[in-house]
PDB file of C-alpha atoms in Angstrom:
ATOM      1  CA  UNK B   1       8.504  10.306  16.813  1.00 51.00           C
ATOM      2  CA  UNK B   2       6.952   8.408  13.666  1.00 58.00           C
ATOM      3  CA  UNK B   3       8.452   8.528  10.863  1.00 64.00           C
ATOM      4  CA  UNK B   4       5.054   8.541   8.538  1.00 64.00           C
ATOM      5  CA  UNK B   5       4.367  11.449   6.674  1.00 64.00           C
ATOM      6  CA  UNK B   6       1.717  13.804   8.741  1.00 83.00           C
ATOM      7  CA  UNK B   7      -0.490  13.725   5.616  1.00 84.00           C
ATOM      8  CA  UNK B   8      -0.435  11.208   2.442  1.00 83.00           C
ATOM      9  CA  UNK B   9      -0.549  11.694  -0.775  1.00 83.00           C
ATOM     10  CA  UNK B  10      -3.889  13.816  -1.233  1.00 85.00           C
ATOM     11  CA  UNK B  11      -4.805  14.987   1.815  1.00 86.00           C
ATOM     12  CA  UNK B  12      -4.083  17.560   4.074  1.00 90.00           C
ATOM     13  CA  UNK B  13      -5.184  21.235   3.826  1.00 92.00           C
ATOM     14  CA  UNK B  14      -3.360  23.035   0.364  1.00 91.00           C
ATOM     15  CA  UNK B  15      -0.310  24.833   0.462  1.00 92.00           C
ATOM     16  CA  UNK B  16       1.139  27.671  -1.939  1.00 93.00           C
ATOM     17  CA  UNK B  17       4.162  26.912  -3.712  1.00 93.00           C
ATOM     18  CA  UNK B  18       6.403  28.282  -6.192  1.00 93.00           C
ATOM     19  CA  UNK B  19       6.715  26.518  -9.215  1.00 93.00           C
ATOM     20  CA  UNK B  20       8.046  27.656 -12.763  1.00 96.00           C
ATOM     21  CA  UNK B  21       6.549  25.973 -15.975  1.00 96.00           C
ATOM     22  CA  UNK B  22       7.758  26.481 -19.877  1.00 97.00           C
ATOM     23  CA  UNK B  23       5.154  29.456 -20.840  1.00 97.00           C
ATOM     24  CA  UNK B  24       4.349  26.567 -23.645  1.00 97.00           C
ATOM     25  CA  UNK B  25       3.369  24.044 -21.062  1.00 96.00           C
ATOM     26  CA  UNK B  26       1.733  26.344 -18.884  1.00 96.00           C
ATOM     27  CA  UNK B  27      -0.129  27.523 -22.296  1.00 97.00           C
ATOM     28  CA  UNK B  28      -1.011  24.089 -23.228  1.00 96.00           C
ATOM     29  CA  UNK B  29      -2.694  23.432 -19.403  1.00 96.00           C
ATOM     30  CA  UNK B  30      -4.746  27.133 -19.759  1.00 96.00           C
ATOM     31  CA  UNK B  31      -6.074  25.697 -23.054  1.00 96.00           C
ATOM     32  CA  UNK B  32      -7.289  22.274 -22.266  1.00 95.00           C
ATOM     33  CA  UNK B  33      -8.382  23.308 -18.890  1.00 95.00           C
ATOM     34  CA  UNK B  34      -9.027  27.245 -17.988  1.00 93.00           C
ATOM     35  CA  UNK B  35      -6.778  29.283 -15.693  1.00 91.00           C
ATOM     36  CA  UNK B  36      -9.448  28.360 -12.847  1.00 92.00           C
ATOM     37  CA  UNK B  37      -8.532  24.962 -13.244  1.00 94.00           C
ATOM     38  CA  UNK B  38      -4.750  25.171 -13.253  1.00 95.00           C
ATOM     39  CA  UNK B  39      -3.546  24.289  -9.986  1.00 93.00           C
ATOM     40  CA  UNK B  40      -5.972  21.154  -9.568  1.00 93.00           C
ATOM     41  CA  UNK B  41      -4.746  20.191 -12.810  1.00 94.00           C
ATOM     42  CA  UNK B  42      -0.692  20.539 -11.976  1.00 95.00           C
ATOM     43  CA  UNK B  43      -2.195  18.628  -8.603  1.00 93.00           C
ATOM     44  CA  UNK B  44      -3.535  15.910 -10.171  1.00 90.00           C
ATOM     45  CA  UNK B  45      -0.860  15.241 -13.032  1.00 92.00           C
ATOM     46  CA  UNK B  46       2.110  15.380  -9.872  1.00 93.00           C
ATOM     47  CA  UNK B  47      -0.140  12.960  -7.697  1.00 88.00           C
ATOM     48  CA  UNK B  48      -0.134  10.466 -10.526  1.00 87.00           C
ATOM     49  CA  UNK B  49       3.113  10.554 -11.283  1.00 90.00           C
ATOM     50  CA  UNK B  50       4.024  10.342  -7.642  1.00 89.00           C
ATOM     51  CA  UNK B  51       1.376   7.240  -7.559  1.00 86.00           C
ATOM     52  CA  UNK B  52       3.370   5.602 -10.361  1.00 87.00           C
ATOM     53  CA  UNK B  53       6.527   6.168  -8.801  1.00 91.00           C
ATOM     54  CA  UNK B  54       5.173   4.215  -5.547  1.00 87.00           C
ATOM     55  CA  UNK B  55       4.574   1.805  -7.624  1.00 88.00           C
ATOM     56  CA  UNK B  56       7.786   1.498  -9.258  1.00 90.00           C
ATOM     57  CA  UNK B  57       8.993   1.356  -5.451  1.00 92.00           C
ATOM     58  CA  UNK B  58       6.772  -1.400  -4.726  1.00 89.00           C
ATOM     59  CA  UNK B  59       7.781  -3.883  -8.177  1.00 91.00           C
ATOM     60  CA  UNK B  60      11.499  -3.318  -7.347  1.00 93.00           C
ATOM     61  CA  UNK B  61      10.950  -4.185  -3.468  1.00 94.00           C
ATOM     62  CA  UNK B  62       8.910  -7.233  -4.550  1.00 92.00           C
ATOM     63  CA  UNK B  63      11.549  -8.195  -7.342  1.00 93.00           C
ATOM     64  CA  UNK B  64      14.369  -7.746  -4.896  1.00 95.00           C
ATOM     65  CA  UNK B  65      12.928 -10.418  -2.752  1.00 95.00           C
ATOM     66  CA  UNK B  66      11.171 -12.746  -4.997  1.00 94.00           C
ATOM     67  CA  UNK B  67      13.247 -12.049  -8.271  1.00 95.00           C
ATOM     68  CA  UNK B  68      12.057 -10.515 -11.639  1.00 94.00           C
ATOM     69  CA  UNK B  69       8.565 -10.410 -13.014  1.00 91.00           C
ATOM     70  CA  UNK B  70       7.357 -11.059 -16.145  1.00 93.00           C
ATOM     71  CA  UNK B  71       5.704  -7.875 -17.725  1.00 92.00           C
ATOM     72  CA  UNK B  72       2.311  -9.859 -18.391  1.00 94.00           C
ATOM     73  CA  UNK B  73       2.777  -9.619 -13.909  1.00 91.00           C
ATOM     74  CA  UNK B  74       3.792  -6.221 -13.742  1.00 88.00           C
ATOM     75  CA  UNK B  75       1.036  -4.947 -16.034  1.00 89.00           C
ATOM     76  CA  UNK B  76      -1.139  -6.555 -13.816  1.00 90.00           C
ATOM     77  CA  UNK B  77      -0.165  -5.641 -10.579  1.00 86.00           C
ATOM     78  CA  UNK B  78      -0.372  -1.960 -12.564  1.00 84.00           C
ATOM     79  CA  UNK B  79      -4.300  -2.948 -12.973  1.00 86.00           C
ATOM     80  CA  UNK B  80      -4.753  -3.972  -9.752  1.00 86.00           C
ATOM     81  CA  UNK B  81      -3.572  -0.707  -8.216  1.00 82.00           C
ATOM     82  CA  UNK B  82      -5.239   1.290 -10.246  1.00 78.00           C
ATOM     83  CA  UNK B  83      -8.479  -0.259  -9.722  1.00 78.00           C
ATOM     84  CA  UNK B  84      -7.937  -1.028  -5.668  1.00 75.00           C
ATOM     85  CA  UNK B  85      -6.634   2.583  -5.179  1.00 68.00           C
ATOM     86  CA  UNK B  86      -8.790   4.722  -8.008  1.00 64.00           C
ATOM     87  CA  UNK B  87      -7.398   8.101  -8.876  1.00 50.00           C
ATOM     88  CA  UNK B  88      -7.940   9.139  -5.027  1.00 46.00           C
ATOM     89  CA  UNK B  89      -6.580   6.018  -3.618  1.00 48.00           C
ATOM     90  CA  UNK B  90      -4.131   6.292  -0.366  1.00 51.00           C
ATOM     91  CA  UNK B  91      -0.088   5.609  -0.659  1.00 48.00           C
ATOM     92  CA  UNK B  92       1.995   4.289   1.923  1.00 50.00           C
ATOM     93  CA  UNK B  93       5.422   4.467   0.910  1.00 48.00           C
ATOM     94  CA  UNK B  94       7.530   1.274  -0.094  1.00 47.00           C
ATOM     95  CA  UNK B  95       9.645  -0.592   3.018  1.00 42.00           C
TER      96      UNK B  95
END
């Protein structure tokens, strides 16, 4: 059996799923963006931050092996996944 995620980070058909907010926060996300658009919203803000987390995993691999990088490198390797991957870019998960 494979141990690879059945769907990445994005895909796959949506699920319901409890999730409790500060009333402020949840506030906050009616105002900017309607109560229509809440649950794309709480997607997109958790598939960014688990896209920046990935990437964290992927600096500290790459430092583990080839030692630290400057941050003039790690901003950059920030740009480059950003702009390779977009906002709907595909994950794999760090070795």
């Amino acid at each position: 059996m494979s141990d690879e995620p059945e769907h990445r980070i994005g895909e796959g058909p949506a699920t319901r799923v409890s999730l409790s907010l500060p009333e402020g926060t949840a506030e906050a996300i009616r105002r900017r963006v309607g109560k229509r658009e809440f649950s794309s919203f709480i997607t997109s803000a958790v598939e960014r931050e688990l896209r920046g987390m990935l990437l964290d995993e992927y600096i500290a691999d790459h430092e583990r092996r080839m030692g630290p990088l400057p941050e003039a490198e790690r901003q950059r390797a920030r740009e480059m996944f950003d702009h390779a991957l977009g906002e709907s870019g595909q994950w794999h998960t760090a070795s």
